Amino acid sequence: MKAFSDRLAEAVRRTGAPVVVGLDPRLEGLPSPLMPEDKSPEAVALALERFCRGVIDAVARYVPAVKPQAAFFEQWGPAGMQALGNLIRYAREQGLLVILDGKRNDIGSTAAGYAEGWLGPGGTSPWGADALTVNPYLGEDAVHPFIETAKARAAGLFVLVKTSNPGSRQFQDLLADGAPLYQHVGRWVQQLAVQTLGQCGYGLVGAVVGATYPAQLAELRALMPQVWFLVPGYGAQGGAARDVAGAFDGQGLGAVVVSARGILFAYQNSPYRERFGPQRWQEAVESATCEMIAQLRAETPAGQLRLS
């Protein structure tokens, strides 16, 4: 199997859309036709799975990847985790890459367990994710098991560098040796990426860098030229297309931008609420996805992508 970095580059080029749809299902956000009759974990998990399958059906031909957020499934216990497993398999059957957002890490031996369980498409792991988000703050020895597993299974990683939440400043912006902590993490991630380069010129170790910090996004792109960026914070968190322009290289590669609530629950918001409403919620999902793609093509180097 090709390296994850190359598979991601091919998928972005094929679709012409550097967009990742976040699967962050919330019970209270489900459209009325899918609302479960009771609130048992089993009933809710089934409803969330049906909803996310519908989202996948609506976006699969437009985008390269989806990003399930493990927390929204874990909160419903074993039934929720079964739904997550089903959705990972379903997304891959529809030709999508799956980036599991679990922000995992622990000491080395435990990190190895997380890596063995989550990382590896095509039957090489129980969960089958193409990539996983990883917390770097336990240090290199705790990230090493993820890297080794990703190499062996043609998977990828996205290391938290500069996250999109307002509180990220509290620790990530602290100065150490004259530079903010996120820059130190970024330099380290760049070194890891250089050691794992694919044919596309990017490594299997990527970075999570939020759309809500446009200046830092451009700064980190210069600092990490061989690193794929996973860019959350678009849409509902306030990030716009112009804010993420600095994440891309000149050919429109190097970054994929995440939208979850703005796409999943588009039927609740104007102009999609007036056009579609809850009965036609999948059409709202599709329309919001296409609108995001159009904005990125118009206002970022993603417009340089050529459909094959």
PDB file of C-alpha atoms in Angstrom:
ATOM      1  CA  MET A   1       0.000   0.000   0.000  1.00  0.00           C
ATOM      2  CA  LYS A   2       1.180   3.530  -0.775  1.00  0.00           C
ATOM      3  CA  ALA A   3       2.327   5.835   2.011  1.00  0.00           C
ATOM      4  CA  PHE A   4      -0.460   7.753   3.730  1.00  0.00           C
ATOM      5  CA  SER A   5       1.004  11.102   2.672  1.00  0.00           C
ATOM      6  CA  ASP A   6       0.870  10.041  -0.975  1.00  0.00           C
ATOM      7  CA  ARG A   7      -2.640   8.603  -0.684  1.00  0.00           C
ATOM      8  CA  LEU A   8      -3.817  11.863   0.865  1.00  0.00           C
ATOM      9  CA  ALA A   9      -2.156  13.911  -1.893  1.00  0.00           C
ATOM     10  CA  GLU A  10      -3.772  11.730  -4.560  1.00  0.00           C
ATOM     11  CA  ALA A  11      -7.194  12.014  -2.935  1.00  0.00           C
ATOM     12  CA  VAL A  12      -6.950  15.807  -2.651  1.00  0.00           C
ATOM     13  CA  ARG A  13      -5.882  16.085  -6.289  1.00  0.00           C
ATOM     14  CA  ARG A  14      -8.617  13.681  -7.427  1.00  0.00           C
ATOM     15  CA  THR A  15     -11.386  15.624  -5.711  1.00  0.00           C
ATOM     16  CA  GLY A  16      -9.842  19.061  -6.104  1.00  0.00           C
ATOM     17  CA  ALA A  17     -11.038  19.675  -2.559  1.00  0.00           C
ATOM     18  CA  PRO A  18      -8.763  19.930   0.489  1.00  0.00           C
ATOM     19  CA  VAL A  19     -11.742  19.330   2.772  1.00  0.00           C
ATOM     20  CA  VAL A  20     -12.228  16.872   5.625  1.00  0.00           C
ATOM     21  CA  VAL A  21     -15.761  16.444   6.941  1.00  0.00           C
ATOM     22  CA  GLY A  22     -15.758  15.998  10.706  1.00  0.00           C
ATOM     23  CA  LEU A  23     -18.131  13.341  12.004  1.00  0.00           C
ATOM     24  CA  ASP A  24     -19.100  14.907  15.344  1.00  0.00           C
ATOM     25  CA  PRO A  25     -22.688  13.699  15.796  1.00  0.00           C
ATOM     26  CA  ARG A  26     -24.711  15.162  18.633  1.00  0.00           C
ATOM     27  CA  LEU A  27     -28.052  13.746  19.716  1.00  0.00           C
ATOM     28  CA  GLU A  28     -29.615  17.185  20.055  1.00  0.00           C
ATOM     29  CA  GLY A  29     -28.524  18.085  16.526  1.00  0.00           C
ATOM     30  CA  LEU A  30     -30.094  15.143  14.727  1.00  0.00           C
ATOM     31  CA  PRO A  31     -32.789  16.030  12.194  1.00  0.00           C
ATOM     32  CA  SER A  32     -36.261  15.050  13.337  1.00  0.00           C
ATOM     33  CA  PRO A  33     -36.609  12.079  10.928  1.00  0.00           C
ATOM     34  CA  LEU A  34     -33.624  10.411  12.636  1.00  0.00           C
ATOM     35  CA  MET A  35     -34.360  11.280  16.258  1.00  0.00           C
ATOM     36  CA  PRO A  36     -34.562   8.027  18.295  1.00  0.00           C
ATOM     37  CA  GLU A  37     -37.775   7.226  20.133  1.00  0.00           C
ATOM     38  CA  ASP A  38     -35.900   6.501  23.360  1.00  0.00           C
ATOM     39  CA  LYS A  39     -32.585   7.730  24.728  1.00  0.00           C
ATOM     40  CA  SER A  40     -30.999   4.398  25.547  1.00  0.00           C
ATOM     41  CA  PRO A  41     -27.336   4.140  24.498  1.00  0.00           C
ATOM     42  CA  GLU A  42     -28.238   1.488  21.949  1.00  0.00           C
ATOM     43  CA  ALA A  43     -30.994   3.552  20.335  1.00  0.00           C
ATOM     44  CA  VAL A  44     -28.906   6.727  20.280  1.00  0.00           C
ATOM     45  CA  ALA A  45     -25.842   4.956  18.880  1.00  0.00           C
ATOM     46  CA  LEU A  46     -27.939   3.491  16.066  1.00  0.00           C
ATOM     47  CA  ALA A  47     -29.381   6.917  15.266  1.00  0.00           C
ATOM     48  CA  LEU A  48     -25.917   8.502  15.229  1.00  0.00           C
ATOM     49  CA  GLU A  49     -24.647   5.775  12.927  1.00  0.00           C
ATOM     50  CA  ARG A  50     -27.554   6.256  10.519  1.00  0.00           C
ATOM     51  CA  PHE A  51     -26.958  10.001  10.529  1.00  0.00           C
ATOM     52  CA  CYS A  52     -23.224   9.681   9.836  1.00  0.00           C
ATOM     53  CA  ARG A  53     -23.835   7.116   7.093  1.00  0.00           C
ATOM     54  CA  GLY A  54     -26.137   9.660   5.488  1.00  0.00           C
ATOM     55  CA  VAL A  55     -23.450  12.327   5.781  1.00  0.00           C
ATOM     56  CA  ILE A  56     -20.897  10.010   4.167  1.00  0.00           C
ATOM     57  CA  ASP A  57     -23.318   9.260   1.335  1.00  0.00           C
ATOM     58  CA  ALA A  58     -23.805  12.994   0.755  1.00  0.00           C
ATOM     59  CA  VAL A  59     -20.109  13.975   0.702  1.00  0.00           C
ATOM     60  CA  ALA A  60     -18.143  10.933  -0.519  1.00  0.00           C
ATOM     61  CA  ARG A  61     -17.872  12.100  -4.126  1.00  0.00           C
ATOM     62  CA  TYR A  62     -16.720  15.585  -3.144  1.00  0.00           C
ATOM     63  CA  VAL A  63     -14.057  15.202  -0.437  1.00  0.00           C
ATOM     64  CA  PRO A  64     -10.969  13.065   0.221  1.00  0.00           C
ATOM     65  CA  ALA A  65     -11.537  12.180   3.864  1.00  0.00           C
ATOM     66  CA  VAL A  66     -13.723  12.181   6.950  1.00  0.00           C
ATOM     67  CA  LYS A  67     -12.673  12.678  10.559  1.00  0.00           C
ATOM     68  CA  PRO A  68     -14.744  10.831  13.165  1.00  0.00           C
ATOM     69  CA  GLN A  69     -14.370  12.351  16.636  1.00  0.00           C
ATOM     70  CA  ALA A  70     -14.122   9.401  19.003  1.00  0.00           C
ATOM     71  CA  ALA A  71     -15.592  11.286  21.971  1.00  0.00           C
ATOM     72  CA  PHE A  72     -19.063  11.560  20.420  1.00  0.00           C
ATOM     73  CA  PHE A  73     -19.182   7.783  20.132  1.00  0.00           C
ATOM     74  CA  GLU A  74     -17.394   6.879  23.366  1.00  0.00           C
ATOM     75  CA  GLN A  75     -19.985   8.804  25.382  1.00  0.00           C
ATOM     76  CA  TRP A  76     -22.587   6.177  24.397  1.00  0.00           C
ATOM     77  CA  GLY A  77     -20.562   3.246  25.676  1.00  0.00           C
ATOM     78  CA  PRO A  78     -20.068  -0.061  23.830  1.00  0.00           C
ATOM     79  CA  ALA A  79     -22.943   0.638  21.432  1.00  0.00           C
ATOM     80  CA  GLY A  80     -21.341   3.929  20.460  1.00  0.00           C
ATOM     81  CA  MET A  81     -17.974   2.311  19.853  1.00  0.00           C
ATOM     82  CA  GLN A  82     -19.627  -0.343  17.685  1.00  0.00           C
ATOM     83  CA  ALA A  83     -21.197   2.453  15.667  1.00  0.00           C
ATOM     84  CA  LEU A  84     -17.785   4.095  15.284  1.00  0.00           C
ATOM     85  CA  GLY A  85     -16.250   0.871  14.006  1.00  0.00           C
ATOM     86  CA  ASN A  86     -19.082   0.406  11.541  1.00  0.00           C
ATOM     87  CA  LEU A  87     -18.670   3.964  10.261  1.00  0.00           C
ATOM     88  CA  ILE A  88     -14.909   3.643   9.765  1.00  0.00           C
ATOM     89  CA  ARG A  89     -15.497   0.575   7.626  1.00  0.00           C
ATOM     90  CA  TYR A  90     -18.350   2.206   5.729  1.00  0.00           C
ATOM     91  CA  ALA A  91     -16.353   5.368   4.979  1.00  0.00           C
ATOM     92  CA  ARG A  92     -13.482   3.337   3.601  1.00  0.00           C
ATOM     93  CA  GLU A  93     -15.879   1.279   1.466  1.00  0.00           C
ATOM     94  CA  GLN A  94     -17.031   4.570  -0.067  1.00  0.00           C
ATOM     95  CA  GLY A  95     -13.442   5.424  -1.013  1.00  0.00           C
ATOM     96  CA  LEU A  96     -12.759   7.916   1.769  1.00  0.00           C
ATOM     97  CA  LEU A  97      -9.669   8.173   3.930  1.00  0.00           C
ATOM     98  CA  VAL A  98     -10.456   8.068   7.648  1.00  0.00           C
ATOM     99  CA  ILE A  99      -8.623  10.310  10.115  1.00  0.00           C
ATOM    100  CA  LEU A 100      -9.603   9.218  13.615  1.00  0.00           C
ATOM    101  CA  ASP A 101      -9.635  12.162  16.006  1.00  0.00           C
ATOM    102  CA  GLY A 102      -8.754  10.566  19.325  1.00  0.00           C
ATOM    103  CA  LYS A 103      -5.797  12.722  20.466  1.00  0.00           C
ATOM    104  CA  ARG A 104      -4.224   9.601  21.926  1.00  0.00           C
ATOM    105  CA  ASN A 105      -0.970   9.150  23.807  1.00  0.00           C
ATOM    106  CA  ASP A 106       0.548   7.802  27.006  1.00  0.00           C
ATOM    107  CA  ILE A 107       3.867   6.305  28.116  1.00  0.00           C
ATOM    108  CA  GLY A 108       5.614   4.130  25.546  1.00  0.00           C
ATOM    109  CA  SER A 109       4.031   0.737  26.164  1.00  0.00           C
ATOM    110  CA  THR A 110       0.536   2.201  26.386  1.00  0.00           C
ATOM    111  CA  ALA A 111       1.171   4.329  23.303  1.00  0.00           C
ATOM    112  CA  ALA A 112       2.061   1.133  21.452  1.00  0.00           C
ATOM    113  CA  GLY A 113      -1.316  -0.302  22.426  1.00  0.00           C
ATOM    114  CA  TYR A 114      -3.156   2.736  21.101  1.00  0.00           C
ATOM    115  CA  ALA A 115      -1.135   2.621  17.872  1.00  0.00           C
ATOM    116  CA  GLU A 116      -1.674  -1.108  17.340  1.00  0.00           C
ATOM    117  CA  GLY A 117      -5.404  -0.772  17.919  1.00  0.00           C
ATOM    118  CA  TRP A 118      -6.248   2.313  15.862  1.00  0.00           C
ATOM    119  CA  LEU A 119      -3.702   2.645  13.087  1.00  0.00           C
ATOM    120  CA  GLY A 120      -3.776   0.635   9.902  1.00  0.00           C
ATOM    121  CA  PRO A 121      -6.228   0.432   6.989  1.00  0.00           C
ATOM    122  CA  GLY A 122      -7.013  -2.667   4.997  1.00  0.00           C
ATOM    123  CA  GLY A 123      -7.356  -5.077   7.884  1.00  0.00           C
ATOM    124  CA  THR A 124      -3.955  -4.300   9.416  1.00  0.00           C
ATOM    125  CA  SER A 125      -5.566  -3.057  12.644  1.00  0.00           C
ATOM    126  CA  PRO A 126      -8.833  -3.763  14.498  1.00  0.00           C
ATOM    127  CA  TRP A 127     -10.182  -0.226  13.970  1.00  0.00           C
ATOM    128  CA  GLY A 128      -8.756   0.409  10.512  1.00  0.00           C
ATOM    129  CA  ALA A 129      -8.071   4.155  10.637  1.00  0.00           C
ATOM    130  CA  ASP A 130      -5.794   5.658   7.975  1.00  0.00           C
ATOM    131  CA  ALA A 131      -4.507   8.271  10.425  1.00  0.00           C
ATOM    132  CA  LEU A 132      -4.796   9.313  14.064  1.00  0.00           C
ATOM    133  CA  THR A 133      -4.416  12.561  15.993  1.00  0.00           C
ATOM    134  CA  VAL A 134      -1.702  12.371  18.655  1.00  0.00           C
ATOM    135  CA  ASN A 135      -0.794  14.468  21.692  1.00  0.00           C
ATOM    136  CA  PRO A 136       2.970  15.173  21.725  1.00  0.00           C
ATOM    137  CA  TYR A 137       3.366  16.449  25.266  1.00  0.00           C
ATOM    138  CA  LEU A 138       4.657  13.205  26.757  1.00  0.00           C
ATOM    139  CA  GLY A 139       7.728  13.516  24.545  1.00  0.00           C
ATOM    140  CA  GLU A 140       9.439  11.690  21.732  1.00  0.00           C
ATOM    141  CA  ASP A 141       9.547   8.259  23.336  1.00  0.00           C
ATOM    142  CA  ALA A 142       5.753   8.270  23.615  1.00  0.00           C
ATOM    143  CA  VAL A 143       5.260   9.272  19.970  1.00  0.00           C
ATOM    144  CA  HIS A 144       7.814   6.794  18.606  1.00  0.00           C
ATOM    145  CA  PRO A 145       5.442   3.753  18.816  1.00  0.00           C
ATOM    146  CA  PHE A 146       2.894   5.595  16.692  1.00  0.00           C
ATOM    147  CA  ILE A 147       5.510   6.438  14.081  1.00  0.00           C
ATOM    148  CA  GLU A 148       6.779   2.876  13.862  1.00  0.00           C
ATOM    149  CA  THR A 149       3.279   1.458  13.544  1.00  0.00           C
ATOM    150  CA  ALA A 150       2.338   4.076  10.956  1.00  0.00           C
ATOM    151  CA  LYS A 151       5.423   3.238   8.889  1.00  0.00           C
ATOM    152  CA  ALA A 152       4.678  -0.475   9.006  1.00  0.00           C
ATOM    153  CA  ARG A 153       1.009  -0.058   8.052  1.00  0.00           C
ATOM    154  CA  ALA A 154       1.110   2.859   5.578  1.00  0.00           C
ATOM    155  CA  ALA A 155      -0.815   5.006   8.058  1.00  0.00           C
ATOM    156  CA  GLY A 156      -0.381   8.617   9.175  1.00  0.00           C
ATOM    157  CA  LEU A 157      -0.303  10.819  12.247  1.00  0.00           C
ATOM    158  CA  PHE A 158      -1.366  14.373  13.001  1.00  0.00           C
ATOM    159  CA  VAL A 159       0.456  15.789  16.018  1.00  0.00           C
ATOM    160  CA  LEU A 160      -1.146  18.627  17.992  1.00  0.00           C
ATOM    161  CA  VAL A 161       0.965  21.741  17.363  1.00  0.00           C
ATOM    162  CA  LYS A 162      -1.288  24.813  17.593  1.00  0.00           C
ATOM    163  CA  THR A 163      -4.885  23.915  18.380  1.00  0.00           C
ATOM    164  CA  SER A 164      -7.923  25.999  17.468  1.00  0.00           C
ATOM    165  CA  ASN A 165      -9.412  26.539  20.949  1.00  0.00           C
ATOM    166  CA  PRO A 166      -8.988  29.923  22.709  1.00  0.00           C
ATOM    167  CA  GLY A 167      -7.276  28.294  25.692  1.00  0.00           C
ATOM    168  CA  SER A 168      -4.435  26.963  23.538  1.00  0.00           C
ATOM    169  CA  ARG A 169      -2.492  30.141  24.345  1.00  0.00           C
ATOM    170  CA  GLN A 170      -2.170  29.141  27.992  1.00  0.00           C
ATOM    171  CA  PHE A 171       0.553  26.576  27.349  1.00  0.00           C
ATOM    172  CA  GLN A 172       1.232  26.434  23.612  1.00  0.00           C
ATOM    173  CA  ASP A 173       2.286  30.105  23.469  1.00  0.00           C
ATOM    174  CA  LEU A 174       4.629  29.967  26.466  1.00  0.00           C
ATOM    175  CA  LEU A 175       8.157  31.099  25.606  1.00  0.00           C
ATOM    176  CA  ALA A 176      11.025  28.635  25.885  1.00  0.00           C
ATOM    177  CA  ASP A 177      14.512  29.608  24.691  1.00  0.00           C
ATOM    178  CA  GLY A 178      13.021  32.687  23.075  1.00  0.00           C
ATOM    179  CA  ALA A 179      10.323  30.927  21.039  1.00  0.00           C
ATOM    180  CA  PRO A 180       6.756  29.823  21.809  1.00  0.00           C
ATOM    181  CA  LEU A 181       6.306  26.184  22.703  1.00  0.00           C
ATOM    182  CA  TYR A 182       4.238  25.469  19.580  1.00  0.00           C
ATOM    183  CA  GLN A 183       7.246  26.441  17.429  1.00  0.00           C
ATOM    184  CA  HIS A 184       9.443  23.938  19.253  1.00  0.00           C
ATOM    185  CA  VAL A 185       6.851  21.235  18.644  1.00  0.00           C
ATOM    186  CA  GLY A 186       6.562  22.337  15.021  1.00  0.00           C
ATOM    187  CA  ARG A 187      10.300  22.068  14.399  1.00  0.00           C
ATOM    188  CA  TRP A 188      10.306  18.583  15.887  1.00  0.00           C
ATOM    189  CA  VAL A 189       7.349  17.517  13.723  1.00  0.00           C
ATOM    190  CA  GLN A 190       9.161  18.857  10.656  1.00  0.00           C
ATOM    191  CA  GLN A 191      12.161  16.659  11.507  1.00  0.00           C
ATOM    192  CA  LEU A 192       9.892  13.628  11.836  1.00  0.00           C
ATOM    193  CA  ALA A 193       8.226  14.407   8.517  1.00  0.00           C
ATOM    194  CA  VAL A 194      11.575  14.697   6.720  1.00  0.00           C
ATOM    195  CA  GLN A 195      12.459  11.219   7.987  1.00  0.00           C
ATOM    196  CA  THR A 196       9.237   9.756   6.523  1.00  0.00           C
ATOM    197  CA  LEU A 197       8.818  11.562   3.194  1.00  0.00           C
ATOM    198  CA  GLY A 198       6.545  10.150   0.545  1.00  0.00           C
ATOM    199  CA  GLN A 199       6.782  10.774  -3.186  1.00  0.00           C
ATOM    200  CA  CYS A 200       4.512  13.808  -2.805  1.00  0.00           C
ATOM    201  CA  GLY A 201       7.188  15.571  -0.729  1.00  0.00           C
ATOM    202  CA  TYR A 202       5.307  15.362   2.565  1.00  0.00           C
ATOM    203  CA  GLY A 203       5.915  13.013   5.483  1.00  0.00           C
ATOM    204  CA  LEU A 204       3.570  10.653   7.275  1.00  0.00           C
ATOM    205  CA  VAL A 205       3.790  12.804  10.420  1.00  0.00           C
ATOM    206  CA  GLY A 206       1.470  15.783  10.050  1.00  0.00           C
ATOM    207  CA  ALA A 207       0.381  18.622  12.323  1.00  0.00           C
ATOM    208  CA  VAL A 208      -2.897  19.899  13.742  1.00  0.00           C
ATOM    209  CA  VAL A 209      -2.885  23.696  13.316  1.00  0.00           C
ATOM    210  CA  GLY A 210      -6.074  25.688  13.883  1.00  0.00           C
ATOM    211  CA  ALA A 211      -7.768  27.981  11.392  1.00  0.00           C
ATOM    212  CA  THR A 212      -8.509  30.399  14.232  1.00  0.00           C
ATOM    213  CA  TYR A 213      -4.861  31.541  14.312  1.00  0.00           C
ATOM    214  CA  PRO A 214      -4.125  32.654  10.711  1.00  0.00           C
ATOM    215  CA  ALA A 215      -0.789  34.341  11.469  1.00  0.00           C
ATOM    216  CA  GLN A 216       0.557  31.296  13.268  1.00  0.00           C
ATOM    217  CA  LEU A 217      -0.786  29.075  10.496  1.00  0.00           C
ATOM    218  CA  ALA A 218       1.326  30.876   7.886  1.00  0.00           C
ATOM    219  CA  GLU A 219       4.287  31.033  10.249  1.00  0.00           C
ATOM    220  CA  LEU A 220       4.138  27.291  10.865  1.00  0.00           C
ATOM    221  CA  ARG A 221       3.811  26.518   7.151  1.00  0.00           C
ATOM    222  CA  ALA A 222       7.163  28.249   6.634  1.00  0.00           C
ATOM    223  CA  LEU A 223       8.617  26.348   9.583  1.00  0.00           C
ATOM    224  CA  MET A 224       7.230  22.967   8.452  1.00  0.00           C
ATOM    225  CA  PRO A 225       7.422  22.777   4.642  1.00  0.00           C
ATOM    226  CA  GLN A 226       7.223  18.954   4.510  1.00  0.00           C
ATOM    227  CA  VAL A 227       4.321  18.576   6.944  1.00  0.00           C
ATOM    228  CA  TRP A 228       0.687  17.909   6.075  1.00  0.00           C
ATOM    229  CA  PHE A 229      -1.574  20.243   8.083  1.00  0.00           C
ATOM    230  CA  LEU A 230      -4.928  19.153   9.476  1.00  0.00           C
ATOM    231  CA  VAL A 231      -6.725  22.459  10.014  1.00  0.00           C
ATOM    232  CA  PRO A 232      -9.716  22.498  12.397  1.00  0.00           C
ATOM    233  CA  GLY A 233     -11.666  25.586  13.409  1.00  0.00           C
ATOM    234  CA  TYR A 234     -13.275  26.373  10.051  1.00  0.00           C
ATOM    235  CA  GLY A 235     -16.878  27.527  10.016  1.00  0.00           C
ATOM    236  CA  ALA A 236     -18.607  27.132  13.381  1.00  0.00           C
ATOM    237  CA  GLN A 237     -15.438  28.033  15.327  1.00  0.00           C
ATOM    238  CA  GLY A 238     -14.938  31.193  13.286  1.00  0.00           C
ATOM    239  CA  GLY A 239     -12.263  30.310  10.734  1.00  0.00           C
ATOM    240  CA  ALA A 240     -12.892  31.422   7.135  1.00  0.00           C
ATOM    241  CA  ALA A 241     -11.330  30.512   3.795  1.00  0.00           C
ATOM    242  CA  ARG A 242      -9.029  33.528   3.781  1.00  0.00           C
ATOM    243  CA  ASP A 243      -7.778  32.539   7.245  1.00  0.00           C
ATOM    244  CA  VAL A 244      -6.464  29.168   6.049  1.00  0.00           C
ATOM    245  CA  ALA A 245      -4.767  30.366   2.852  1.00  0.00           C
ATOM    246  CA  GLY A 246      -1.356  30.330   4.532  1.00  0.00           C
ATOM    247  CA  ALA A 247      -1.614  26.602   5.270  1.00  0.00           C
ATOM    248  CA  PHE A 248      -1.168  25.565   1.622  1.00  0.00           C
ATOM    249  CA  ASP A 249       1.786  25.297  -0.686  1.00  0.00           C
ATOM    250  CA  GLY A 250       1.709  26.974  -4.096  1.00  0.00           C
ATOM    251  CA  GLN A 251       0.073  23.967  -5.742  1.00  0.00           C
ATOM    252  CA  GLY A 252      -2.810  23.812  -3.275  1.00  0.00           C
ATOM    253  CA  LEU A 253      -1.430  20.830  -1.372  1.00  0.00           C
ATOM    254  CA  GLY A 254      -0.069  20.511   2.157  1.00  0.00           C
ATOM    255  CA  ALA A 255      -3.278  21.099   4.080  1.00  0.00           C
ATOM    256  CA  VAL A 256      -6.766  19.696   4.567  1.00  0.00           C
ATOM    257  CA  VAL A 257      -9.361  21.861   6.267  1.00  0.00           C
ATOM    258  CA  VAL A 258     -11.920  20.401   8.660  1.00  0.00           C
ATOM    259  CA  SER A 259     -15.546  21.382   9.000  1.00  0.00           C
ATOM    260  CA  ALA A 260     -17.926  19.451  11.248  1.00  0.00           C
ATOM    261  CA  ARG A 261     -20.895  21.363  12.693  1.00  0.00           C
ATOM    262  CA  GLY A 262     -21.128  23.745   9.740  1.00  0.00           C
ATOM    263  CA  ILE A 263     -21.700  20.794   7.425  1.00  0.00           C
ATOM    264  CA  LEU A 264     -23.397  18.186   9.625  1.00  0.00           C
ATOM    265  CA  PHE A 265     -26.061  20.523  10.948  1.00  0.00           C
ATOM    266  CA  ALA A 266     -26.325  22.854   7.957  1.00  0.00           C
ATOM    267  CA  TYR A 267     -30.071  22.219   7.797  1.00  0.00           C
ATOM    268  CA  GLN A 268     -30.406  24.271  11.031  1.00  0.00           C
ATOM    269  CA  ASN A 269     -28.711  27.386   9.640  1.00  0.00           C
ATOM    270  CA  SER A 270     -29.392  29.965   6.935  1.00  0.00           C
ATOM    271  CA  PRO A 271     -29.511  29.729   3.990  1.00  0.00           C
ATOM    272  CA  TYR A 272     -29.869  25.948   4.169  1.00  0.00           C
ATOM    273  CA  ARG A 273     -32.659  26.015   6.757  1.00  0.00           C
ATOM    274  CA  GLU A 274     -34.919  27.930   4.393  1.00  0.00           C
ATOM    275  CA  ARG A 275     -33.984  25.840   1.340  1.00  0.00           C
ATOM    276  CA  PHE A 276     -34.011  22.348   2.853  1.00  0.00           C
ATOM    277  CA  GLY A 277     -35.066  22.058   6.489  1.00  0.00           C
ATOM    278  CA  PRO A 278     -34.833  18.840   8.533  1.00  0.00           C
ATOM    279  CA  GLN A 279     -36.623  16.634   5.999  1.00  0.00           C
ATOM    280  CA  ARG A 280     -33.957  17.309   3.341  1.00  0.00           C
ATOM    281  CA  TRP A 281     -31.005  17.473   5.673  1.00  0.00           C
ATOM    282  CA  GLN A 282     -28.722  15.429   3.375  1.00  0.00           C
ATOM    283  CA  GLU A 283     -29.164  17.986   0.626  1.00  0.00           C
ATOM    284  CA  ALA A 284     -28.145  20.662   3.119  1.00  0.00           C
ATOM    285  CA  VAL A 285     -25.008  18.659   3.972  1.00  0.00           C
ATOM    286  CA  GLU A 286     -24.126  18.341   0.290  1.00  0.00           C
ATOM    287  CA  SER A 287     -24.784  22.013  -0.428  1.00  0.00           C
ATOM    288  CA  ALA A 288     -22.721  23.224   2.553  1.00  0.00           C
ATOM    289  CA  THR A 289     -19.841  20.971   1.522  1.00  0.00           C
ATOM    290  CA  CYS A 290     -19.870  22.282  -2.040  1.00  0.00           C
ATOM    291  CA  GLU A 291     -20.009  25.867  -0.766  1.00  0.00           C
ATOM    292  CA  MET A 292     -16.966  25.287   1.451  1.00  0.00           C
ATOM    293  CA  ILE A 293     -15.053  23.776  -1.456  1.00  0.00           C
ATOM    294  CA  ALA A 294     -15.929  26.748  -3.657  1.00  0.00           C
ATOM    295  CA  GLN A 295     -14.774  29.221  -1.008  1.00  0.00           C
ATOM    296  CA  LEU A 296     -11.451  27.436  -0.548  1.00  0.00           C
ATOM    297  CA  ARG A 297     -10.864  27.321  -4.299  1.00  0.00           C
ATOM    298  CA  ALA A 298     -11.645  31.030  -4.596  1.00  0.00           C
ATOM    299  CA  GLU A 299      -9.618  32.326  -1.651  1.00  0.00           C
ATOM    300  CA  THR A 300      -6.686  29.915  -1.174  1.00  0.00           C
ATOM    301  CA  PRO A 301      -4.074  28.155  -3.331  1.00  0.00           C
ATOM    302  CA  ALA A 302      -6.505  25.220  -3.438  1.00  0.00           C
ATOM    303  CA  GLY A 303      -7.733  26.867  -6.607  1.00  0.00           C
ATOM    304  CA  GLN A 304      -4.527  25.587  -8.226  1.00  0.00           C
ATOM    305  CA  LEU A 305      -5.593  21.962  -7.826  1.00  0.00           C
ATOM    306  CA  ARG A 306      -6.402  20.209 -11.057  1.00  0.00           C
ATOM    307  CA  LEU A 307      -8.967  17.462 -11.248  1.00  0.00           C
ATOM    308  CA  SER A 308      -7.603  14.291 -12.810  1.00  0.00           C
TER     309      SER A 308
END
